[in-house]
């Protein structure tokens, strides 16, 4: 947290927190994390009670601190939720409640921070949403679905339950032949039946991206057909924009399966999934406002209520990841009345270290027009006047010097207008442009000049290619060109619709330039981005650089660089013990990296059972 951020703010952070009681009723804000005696974790009830001994000591590891000296140490201890000692031995304070874990040489990294994703959508999925982002074969898909069926909680176990996967994957990585990356395809209806307990048992529905296409099994086909969704005999559910058979199915699933209890269960599932891939902090970037019609795709939800199941989970002391909540605004009225009320009645960065508000993003208004009277410019000026941060996204590019300006050009031009009127504000408030697959060297420099920042996303891994279309999918972002510039950059997944959440997949893409089909789309096989140094056509970055973007650099993105992003004494005790050594495994094995132990705030939140974690 920046200590000198009051120049444009109305209140200091302390004053924000003092105002929490007054604000809580007026907006979605982080509530105090429960620290009562009925905490469900045995060691969780001590979360906010200071004690004199360490709760956790890890020894004999290869602990990559990701501090600014890139120190690698063998031992670390955590006391009262924060790193206490970071070094080569473990002489830290031990007591009866201290857990000492021998890492047996395993690689440890700081808890991964995802500066831009949509985990709140994932926690509001209908049915037993089952991420398929980690499936690398048809058999993997079947195994993951079969495991989900086998683990259905009582009393649902035994009854037919919808197994769903709404976005976050692509059939490109469901390899029919695991040795052939070009063999990706959808599972057949028979394969899905076999994976879900046999014909007529559990209905299943999976769809890619915002509006499909999708697939279902026999039970799902029967149920969906009965409510008017067109499904082929092979279980194909057509996609399309803006509405489709997939969005018809999705509307029915939402209206018939979702309730408060189910949403809270889904939140816990989403948090658990995040922990298995090592993402301990998530900055959520909102949803398209739901219309409760077949025009709603996978990215639609009710922005006014979708955080409630998350806040309830935190209130119950069951929150296991850190959540930052941005407010998405997409008004087409240049007066942006809703944004005006948000800025008056909500607080940015309000909450506690587990859950707190972010600011405005990933949209601030409809469009990116640079006309002074446009909703975009009007909104940017209002966000600036209130001293808030703005985050916007860019998916565009300019194919020739004479084609229409790309969205990032208009966004950066608008940021420059803001900087003119409020000198230094973009820099101090850390305004962000996200994704930027098509950004050019000239515009990186212009954004850097006013202190703006870039969030880089590797989602082209799923379906990116080397076409010259002016809209996604295509390759990028130009990681190397961005890192060669003097600009703050961090990394994000933009999961859960068009991209996986799994950060190791994004790091695979950033470091290899290969998409899911094994095609080189972001390295020296492509032509340089327009305006790039022609000598710099390979946009790959190193593993060290990619991990830095996902850890230390992202602590800065969240304005929490004093608390998050590296393993350093005094910072929050978030770390991940990996199943293999990120720094030395073969490229393909990067995609298979998982956590064997995820620690958040000194608590073991996920334990794969690989290490001896008993207290002794
Ligand atoms: Zn997004």
XYZ file of C-alpha atoms and ligand atoms in Angstrom:
617
model
C 0.000 0.000 0.000
C 1.423 3.317 -1.024
C 2.043 5.570 1.915
C 1.594 8.745 -0.035
C -1.584 8.236 -1.921
C -3.659 11.012 -0.459
C -2.920 13.708 -2.968
C -6.057 12.984 -4.960
C -7.994 10.927 -2.440
C -10.708 12.167 -0.205
C -9.707 10.009 2.709
C -6.632 8.222 3.893
C -6.795 4.447 4.036
C -7.205 4.621 7.793
C -10.119 6.975 7.362
C -11.598 4.600 4.781
C -11.532 1.799 7.270
C -13.013 3.969 9.981
C -15.842 4.707 7.581
C -16.442 1.033 6.944
C -19.477 0.745 9.151
C -21.181 3.614 7.404
C -20.267 2.333 3.970
C -21.121 -1.301 4.420
C -24.787 -0.849 3.717
C -24.262 1.350 0.700
C -22.170 -0.857 -1.520
C -20.475 -4.158 -1.934
C -17.492 -3.888 0.324
C -15.213 -6.343 1.981
C -16.455 -7.296 5.372
C -14.292 -8.088 8.324
C -13.040 -11.606 8.033
C -14.640 -13.831 10.584
C -12.369 -14.698 13.467
C -14.841 -16.293 15.782
C -14.651 -19.597 17.561
C -16.719 -21.548 15.080
C -14.126 -21.207 12.369
C -14.181 -24.416 10.395
C -10.418 -24.864 10.292
C -8.781 -26.147 13.428
C -5.990 -23.621 13.276
C -8.054 -20.882 11.663
C -9.602 -19.612 14.825
C -6.272 -18.169 15.850
C -6.122 -16.117 12.689
C -6.416 -12.785 14.424
C -5.116 -13.626 17.854
C -1.447 -12.689 18.126
C 0.798 -15.340 19.578
C 4.479 -15.584 20.308
C 5.370 -18.767 18.452
C 5.418 -19.509 14.732
C 2.496 -21.401 13.304
C 4.402 -22.774 10.353
C 8.031 -23.544 9.572
C 9.103 -24.950 6.206
C 12.586 -26.445 5.914
C 14.780 -28.100 3.264
C 13.168 -26.424 0.265
C 14.189 -24.454 -2.793
C 12.230 -21.385 -1.846
C 12.233 -18.762 -4.571
C 11.461 -15.590 -2.651
C 10.993 -13.484 -5.816
C 12.285 -10.519 -3.832
C 14.192 -7.846 -5.729
C 17.443 -9.794 -5.276
C 15.774 -13.049 -6.391
C 17.038 -14.798 -3.305
C 16.542 -18.559 -3.092
C 16.495 -19.834 0.491
C 15.924 -23.201 2.141
C 13.715 -22.309 5.103
C 10.949 -19.942 5.994
C 8.757 -19.410 9.015
C 5.380 -17.733 9.417
C 4.068 -16.114 12.544
C 0.673 -14.458 12.956
C -0.021 -14.855 9.257
C 3.154 -13.147 8.053
C 6.617 -14.305 7.091
C 8.765 -14.157 10.203
C 12.143 -15.514 9.099
C 13.340 -16.092 5.548
C 16.696 -17.793 5.377
C 18.769 -20.899 5.575
C 17.811 -22.383 8.909
C 14.727 -22.726 11.031
C 15.641 -21.485 14.438
C 12.360 -19.600 14.573
C 10.209 -19.674 17.629
C 8.689 -23.088 18.069
C 5.925 -24.108 20.407
C 3.173 -26.663 20.767
C 1.129 -25.161 17.956
C 4.044 -24.921 15.516
C 3.836 -27.099 12.421
C 7.207 -27.965 10.858
C 7.182 -29.319 7.321
C 10.172 -30.922 5.626
C 9.913 -29.915 1.957
C 12.392 -32.593 0.861
C 13.878 -30.303 -1.763
C 10.638 -29.100 -3.336
C 10.325 -25.788 -5.137
C 8.345 -23.073 -3.394
C 7.128 -19.801 -4.889
C 5.111 -16.911 -3.461
C 1.334 -17.254 -3.670
C 0.400 -16.429 -7.265
C -1.480 -13.155 -7.771
C -3.873 -12.896 -10.714
C -4.394 -9.183 -11.313
C -7.327 -9.652 -13.692
C -9.735 -12.558 -13.671
C -13.402 -13.357 -13.133
C -13.425 -15.760 -10.230
C -16.687 -14.233 -8.985
C -18.351 -15.550 -12.147
C -16.823 -18.953 -11.488
C -18.333 -18.939 -8.011
C -21.787 -18.293 -9.454
C -21.896 -21.070 -12.060
C -25.003 -23.280 -12.214
C -24.595 -26.978 -11.492
C -21.436 -28.675 -10.325
C -19.097 -26.536 -12.391
C -15.983 -28.563 -13.084
C -12.976 -26.768 -14.577
C -11.519 -28.527 -17.602
C -8.633 -26.116 -18.151
C -6.168 -28.756 -16.981
C -7.386 -31.544 -19.273
C -4.761 -32.477 -21.859
C -6.604 -35.389 -23.430
C -10.105 -36.764 -23.924
C -9.233 -39.255 -21.213
C -8.358 -36.406 -18.842
C -11.797 -34.892 -19.481
C -13.407 -38.216 -18.660
C -11.285 -38.707 -15.541
C -12.050 -35.196 -14.280
C -15.796 -35.638 -14.805
C -15.767 -39.122 -13.279
C -13.927 -37.786 -10.228
C -16.479 -35.010 -9.902
C -19.354 -37.499 -10.006
C -17.614 -39.669 -7.426
C -17.109 -36.724 -5.088
C -20.597 -35.252 -5.254
C -21.483 -34.265 -1.714
C -24.273 -35.891 0.233
C -27.233 -35.748 -0.082
C -26.770 -35.001 -3.760
C -24.642 -38.081 -4.151
C -26.900 -40.730 -5.568
C -29.270 -38.266 -7.190
C -28.803 -37.074 -10.733
C -26.809 -33.831 -10.691
C -25.770 -31.486 -13.465
C -22.038 -31.608 -14.145
C -21.201 -28.383 -15.961
C -18.198 -26.574 -17.370
C -19.004 -23.012 -18.401
C -15.981 -21.556 -20.183
C -12.290 -21.482 -19.322
C -11.217 -24.234 -21.726
C -11.055 -25.074 -25.418
C -11.379 -28.408 -27.194
C -8.016 -27.586 -28.801
C -6.300 -29.025 -25.710
C -8.498 -32.143 -25.410
C -5.975 -34.207 -27.368
C -7.443 -37.423 -28.757
C -3.853 -38.607 -29.014
C -1.841 -37.107 -26.131
C 1.278 -37.101 -28.315
C -0.362 -35.122 -31.095
C -1.255 -31.520 -30.241
C -3.221 -31.186 -33.467
C -5.608 -33.941 -32.404
C -7.751 -31.823 -30.053
C -11.489 -32.394 -30.356
C -14.690 -32.359 -28.341
C -15.561 -35.508 -26.403
C -18.313 -37.551 -28.039
C -21.690 -38.086 -26.427
C -20.695 -41.689 -25.681
C -17.470 -40.567 -24.026
C -19.403 -38.099 -21.885
C -21.986 -40.726 -20.931
C -19.222 -43.090 -19.887
C -17.572 -40.382 -17.776
C -20.759 -39.449 -15.917
C -21.994 -42.780 -14.644
C -23.526 -44.183 -17.815
C -26.428 -43.293 -20.097
C -29.248 -41.503 -18.353
C -27.382 -40.870 -15.120
C -25.886 -37.410 -14.462
C -26.634 -34.775 -17.106
C -23.542 -32.914 -18.316
C -23.121 -29.664 -20.208
C -19.926 -27.958 -21.322
C -19.473 -24.819 -23.406
C -16.548 -22.677 -24.549
C -16.104 -18.907 -24.466
C -19.035 -16.514 -23.937
C -21.776 -18.160 -26.001
C -20.542 -21.594 -26.998
C -20.511 -23.909 -28.811
C -21.073 -26.741 -26.402
C -21.615 -30.437 -25.816
C -23.930 -32.484 -23.650
C -24.462 -36.155 -22.834
C -27.598 -38.263 -23.264
C -29.211 -37.238 -19.978
C -28.361 -33.612 -20.682
C -29.691 -33.851 -24.228
C -32.999 -35.236 -22.968
C -33.354 -32.563 -20.287
C -32.385 -29.659 -22.542
C -34.484 -30.826 -25.484
C -37.488 -31.034 -23.165
C -37.162 -27.308 -22.400
C -36.757 -26.229 -26.022
C -32.989 -26.222 -26.537
C -31.899 -27.663 -29.869
C -29.399 -30.445 -29.339
C -28.238 -32.733 -32.124
C -28.333 -36.496 -31.707
C -24.578 -36.323 -31.153
C -24.968 -33.922 -28.233
C -23.858 -30.783 -30.073
C -25.258 -27.530 -28.656
C -24.742 -24.735 -31.168
C -22.991 -21.524 -30.203
C -23.431 -18.044 -31.600
C -23.589 -14.384 -30.830
C -25.415 -12.746 -29.158
C -27.731 -15.645 -28.361
C -27.418 -19.313 -29.123
C -28.635 -22.738 -28.137
C -25.841 -22.631 -25.541
C -27.156 -19.441 -23.971
C -30.667 -20.934 -23.979
C -29.287 -23.895 -22.081
C -27.325 -21.609 -19.768
C -30.392 -19.504 -18.943
C -32.384 -22.611 -18.090
C -29.572 -23.998 -15.916
C -29.201 -20.688 -14.073
C -32.926 -20.287 -13.486
C -33.408 -23.854 -12.325
C -30.254 -24.727 -10.417
C -28.966 -21.582 -8.762
C -29.958 -20.541 -5.279
C -28.124 -19.012 -2.352
C -26.899 -22.340 -0.978
C -25.712 -23.541 -4.377
C -23.863 -20.299 -5.051
C -22.004 -20.546 -1.753
C -21.073 -24.152 -2.532
C -19.887 -23.018 -5.939
C -17.781 -20.259 -4.310
C -15.996 -22.838 -2.179
C -15.404 -24.978 -5.272
C -13.947 -21.989 -7.134
C -11.660 -21.117 -4.223
C -10.498 -24.714 -3.948
C -9.733 -24.886 -7.638
C -7.679 -21.706 -7.371
C -5.677 -23.190 -4.509
C -4.835 -26.334 -6.496
C -3.160 -24.203 -9.160
C -1.538 -21.916 -6.587
C -3.471 -18.682 -7.141
C -3.882 -17.157 -3.694
C -4.936 -13.603 -4.633
C -7.488 -12.674 -7.283
C -8.499 -9.282 -8.539
C -11.970 -9.802 -9.947
C -12.956 -7.617 -12.874
C -16.726 -8.020 -12.796
C -19.367 -9.215 -15.222
C -21.577 -8.006 -18.025
C -24.825 -7.033 -16.345
C -27.288 -9.921 -16.602
C -30.544 -9.418 -18.472
C -31.992 -12.811 -17.494
C -32.591 -13.594 -21.138
C -31.005 -15.798 -23.777
C -28.735 -12.861 -24.591
C -26.789 -13.593 -21.410
C -23.564 -15.476 -22.045
C -21.052 -17.046 -19.707
C -19.706 -13.618 -18.659
C -23.096 -12.240 -17.579
C -24.136 -12.035 -13.951
C -25.832 -9.581 -11.652
C -23.101 -7.120 -10.635
C -25.238 -6.031 -7.672
C -25.682 -9.445 -6.052
C -22.977 -11.786 -7.350
C -20.517 -10.920 -4.571
C -22.950 -11.809 -1.807
C -22.204 -15.564 -1.789
C -18.486 -14.728 -1.598
C -19.024 -12.303 1.281
C -21.105 -14.914 3.103
C -18.325 -17.444 2.720
C -15.855 -14.924 4.155
C -18.268 -14.090 6.976
C -18.369 -17.787 7.860
C -14.581 -17.821 8.080
C -14.338 -20.152 5.093
C -12.624 -17.788 2.690
C -9.398 -19.466 1.611
C -8.137 -17.065 -1.067
C -7.704 -13.295 -1.128
C -10.255 -11.457 -3.248
C -10.149 -7.903 -4.603
C -13.385 -6.667 -6.177
C -13.368 -4.192 -9.046
C -16.576 -2.466 -10.132
C -17.392 -2.828 -13.829
C -19.283 0.041 -15.465
C -20.483 0.017 -19.082
C -22.927 2.878 -19.380
C -23.704 4.336 -22.789
C -25.216 7.485 -21.292
C -22.405 10.091 -21.301
C -23.655 11.324 -17.917
C -22.804 7.860 -16.491
C -25.274 8.260 -13.621
C -24.514 4.861 -12.152
C -20.768 5.515 -12.082
C -21.459 8.872 -10.445
C -23.329 7.124 -7.643
C -20.627 4.470 -7.301
C -17.947 7.103 -6.837
C -20.091 8.905 -4.284
C -21.238 5.915 -2.282
C -18.515 3.278 -2.428
C -14.899 3.176 -1.329
C -11.945 1.817 -3.221
C -9.490 -0.520 -1.488
C -11.837 -0.922 1.480
C -11.896 -4.140 3.449
C -9.306 -6.359 5.026
C -6.410 -8.429 3.789
C -8.767 -11.272 2.738
C -11.453 -9.423 0.853
C -11.591 -5.796 -0.134
C -12.821 -3.566 -2.905
C -10.631 -2.651 -5.833
C -11.581 0.266 -7.991
C -13.270 0.780 -11.402
C -12.711 -1.780 -14.172
C -12.319 -3.640 -16.422
C -14.715 -1.224 -18.094
C -15.419 2.334 -17.010
C -18.077 3.067 -19.693
C -19.322 1.891 -23.068
C -16.880 2.236 -25.958
C -13.479 3.902 -26.189
C -14.273 7.052 -28.155
C -11.893 9.940 -27.520
C -14.518 12.596 -28.232
C -14.655 14.838 -25.155
C -18.415 14.255 -24.903
C -18.201 10.456 -25.178
C -19.187 8.204 -22.273
C -15.605 6.893 -22.142
C -13.916 10.269 -21.774
C -16.622 11.546 -19.433
C -16.243 8.467 -17.238
C -12.440 8.698 -17.213
C -12.640 12.310 -16.044
C -15.086 11.411 -13.290
C -12.983 8.500 -12.088
C -9.974 10.832 -12.051
C -11.805 13.620 -10.237
C -12.756 11.159 -7.508
C -9.149 10.020 -7.174
C -9.970 6.444 -8.158
C -8.030 3.983 -10.299
C -9.315 3.073 -13.759
C -8.645 -0.275 -15.424
C -9.690 -0.798 -19.025
C -9.136 -3.637 -21.442
C -7.824 -3.777 -24.993
C -8.287 -6.603 -27.484
C -7.705 -4.655 -30.676
C -4.867 -3.911 -32.995
C -4.176 -1.815 -36.039
C -3.212 -3.810 -39.097
C -1.828 -0.956 -41.173
C -0.767 2.583 -40.338
C -3.891 3.879 -42.095
C -6.511 1.603 -40.534
C -8.801 2.820 -37.773
C -7.220 3.517 -34.390
C -7.147 0.471 -32.132
C -8.903 0.536 -28.754
C -5.597 0.827 -26.844
C -4.687 3.960 -28.815
C -7.967 5.596 -27.818
C -7.606 4.447 -24.235
C -4.060 5.752 -23.906
C -5.052 9.023 -25.611
C -7.819 9.395 -23.040
C -5.392 8.624 -20.210
C -3.192 11.401 -21.636
C -6.156 13.784 -21.524
C -6.680 12.813 -17.891
C -2.991 13.409 -17.208
C -3.269 16.869 -18.754
C -6.147 17.835 -16.516
C -4.900 16.013 -13.404
C -1.097 15.941 -13.746
C 0.457 12.857 -12.210
C -2.829 11.152 -11.400
C -2.526 8.243 -13.841
C 0.901 7.473 -12.384
C -0.065 7.883 -8.763
C -3.376 6.028 -9.015
C -1.784 3.326 -11.170
C -4.212 3.258 -14.095
C -4.125 0.090 -16.169
C -4.712 -1.146 -19.700
C -5.198 -4.921 -19.727
C -4.530 -7.756 -22.230
C -3.041 -5.548 -25.037
C -2.388 -8.300 -27.619
C -1.905 -5.688 -30.329
C -0.118 -2.856 -28.533
C 2.807 -1.236 -30.340
C 6.118 0.134 -29.138
C 5.059 3.732 -29.758
C 1.974 3.390 -27.549
C 3.779 1.492 -24.822
C 6.137 4.471 -24.593
C 3.280 6.972 -24.565
C 1.572 5.081 -21.744
C 4.847 4.734 -19.839
C 5.408 8.453 -20.197
C 2.349 9.248 -18.057
C 2.964 6.379 -15.650
C 0.292 3.989 -16.919
C 0.582 0.235 -16.544
C -0.026 -2.939 -18.564
C -1.624 -6.197 -17.492
C -0.496 -9.016 -19.805
C -2.657 -12.030 -20.511
C -1.739 -15.327 -22.185
C -5.218 -16.414 -23.220
C -4.255 -16.730 -26.888
C -2.886 -20.077 -25.781
C -6.390 -21.556 -26.121
C -7.335 -20.567 -29.662
C -4.908 -17.901 -30.812
C -3.477 -18.024 -34.299
C -1.463 -15.939 -36.705
C -4.251 -14.473 -38.820
C -4.360 -10.730 -39.352
C -7.918 -10.299 -38.139
C -8.458 -7.046 -36.245
C -10.347 -8.874 -33.523
C -9.362 -11.770 -31.291
C -8.306 -14.484 -31.466
C -4.807 -13.918 -32.679
C -1.391 -13.847 -31.092
C 0.245 -11.456 -28.649
C 0.753 -9.712 -26.327
C 4.301 -8.676 -27.244
C 5.786 -9.695 -23.886
C 9.407 -9.012 -24.803
C 8.765 -5.601 -26.313
C 6.807 -4.571 -23.224
C 9.490 -5.779 -20.807
C 12.122 -3.898 -22.800
C 10.252 -0.698 -22.087
C 10.324 1.150 -18.805
C 6.728 0.409 -17.874
C 5.089 -1.417 -14.984
C 3.690 -4.718 -16.205
C 1.998 -7.597 -14.425
C 0.359 -10.780 -15.570
C -3.209 -11.970 -15.507
C -5.330 -14.834 -16.776
C -8.610 -13.128 -17.628
C -10.052 -16.565 -16.741
C -13.005 -17.882 -16.658
C -14.648 -17.629 -20.099
C -12.142 -17.148 -22.890
C -9.162 -18.202 -20.805
C -8.048 -20.650 -18.159
C -7.311 -19.449 -14.623
C -4.324 -21.809 -14.312
C -1.307 -19.433 -14.221
C 1.136 -22.130 -15.330
C -0.652 -22.348 -18.682
C -0.254 -18.593 -19.123
C 3.412 -18.874 -18.146
C 3.798 -21.728 -20.654
C 2.436 -19.450 -23.369
C 4.528 -16.450 -22.319
C 7.730 -18.476 -22.275
C 7.189 -20.718 -25.341
C 4.963 -18.661 -27.637
C 3.073 -21.882 -28.435
C -0.697 -22.229 -28.490
C -2.635 -25.300 -27.346
C -2.143 -26.925 -30.756
C 1.609 -26.509 -30.465
C 1.728 -23.813 -33.143
C 4.330 -21.091 -32.659
C 2.214 -17.940 -32.634
C 4.113 -15.560 -30.356
C 7.765 -16.156 -31.118
C 9.985 -15.752 -34.136
C 7.498 -17.479 -36.436
C 5.408 -14.323 -36.628
C 5.947 -10.952 -38.147
C 6.864 -8.238 -35.671
C 4.105 -6.121 -34.159
C 3.563 -2.901 -36.072
C 6.151 -0.358 -34.981
C 8.261 -2.879 -33.118
C 11.997 -2.960 -33.344
C 12.344 -5.363 -36.301
C 15.244 -7.039 -34.535
C 12.878 -7.991 -31.714
C 10.434 -10.392 -33.266
C 10.645 -13.119 -30.640
C 8.196 -12.113 -27.934
C 8.986 -14.928 -25.515
C 10.184 -14.081 -22.019
C 12.094 -16.172 -19.499
C 10.515 -18.267 -16.768
C 11.990 -15.985 -14.139
C 10.429 -12.971 -15.851
C 7.014 -14.633 -16.242
C 6.910 -15.647 -12.592
C 7.965 -12.161 -11.526
C 5.009 -10.743 -13.465
C 2.676 -13.112 -11.617
C 4.142 -12.410 -8.152
C 6.216 -9.387 -7.159
C 5.049 -7.201 -10.046
C 1.418 -8.016 -9.298
C 1.741 -7.057 -5.658
C 2.429 -3.617 -7.017
C -0.602 -3.834 -9.334
C -2.869 -4.408 -6.387
C -1.253 -1.463 -4.556
C -0.232 -4.052 -1.953
C 3.462 -4.390 -2.684
C 4.240 -4.033 1.013
C 2.111 -7.107 1.768
C 1.983 -9.349 -1.281
C 4.042 -10.737 -4.134
C 7.249 -12.028 -2.546
C 8.461 -14.104 0.347
C 9.963 -11.464 2.604
C 9.922 -10.924 6.330
C 6.784 -9.043 7.343
C 4.785 -9.777 4.217
C 1.649 -11.896 4.252
C 2.460 -15.600 4.562
C 1.238 -16.810 1.166
C 3.208 -19.503 -0.652
C 2.839 -22.503 -2.903
C 4.834 -25.742 -2.795
C 4.958 -27.086 -6.348
C 4.723 -30.642 -7.656
C 7.738 -30.066 -9.912
C 10.495 -27.513 -10.371
C 9.065 -24.673 -12.468
C 12.557 -23.470 -13.336
C 13.867 -26.729 -14.802
C 10.976 -28.888 -16.061
C 10.505 -29.464 -19.794
C 8.284 -26.910 -21.530
C 5.326 -29.268 -21.852
C 5.464 -30.061 -18.160
C 4.911 -26.408 -17.258
C 1.232 -27.039 -18.012
C 1.222 -29.859 -15.483
C 2.482 -27.782 -12.577
C 0.147 -27.905 -9.595
C 0.327 -27.081 -5.953
C 1.006 -29.825 -3.466
C 0.561 -27.381 -0.595
C -0.950 -23.900 -0.693
C -0.507 -21.658 2.318
C -2.433 -18.411 2.664
C -1.791 -16.160 5.634
C 0.153 -18.941 7.311
C -2.753 -21.379 7.059
C -2.620 -24.562 4.985
C -5.578 -23.983 2.684
C -4.855 -26.829 0.273
C -2.930 -30.015 0.972
C -2.559 -32.634 -1.769
C -1.279 -35.134 0.791
C 2.217 -35.376 -0.669
C 4.095 -33.872 2.251
C 4.000 -34.869 5.892
C 2.071 -31.964 7.375
C 1.405 -33.449 10.774
C 2.316 -31.310 13.739
C 5.325 -32.548 15.663
Zn -11.544 -9.574 -18.141
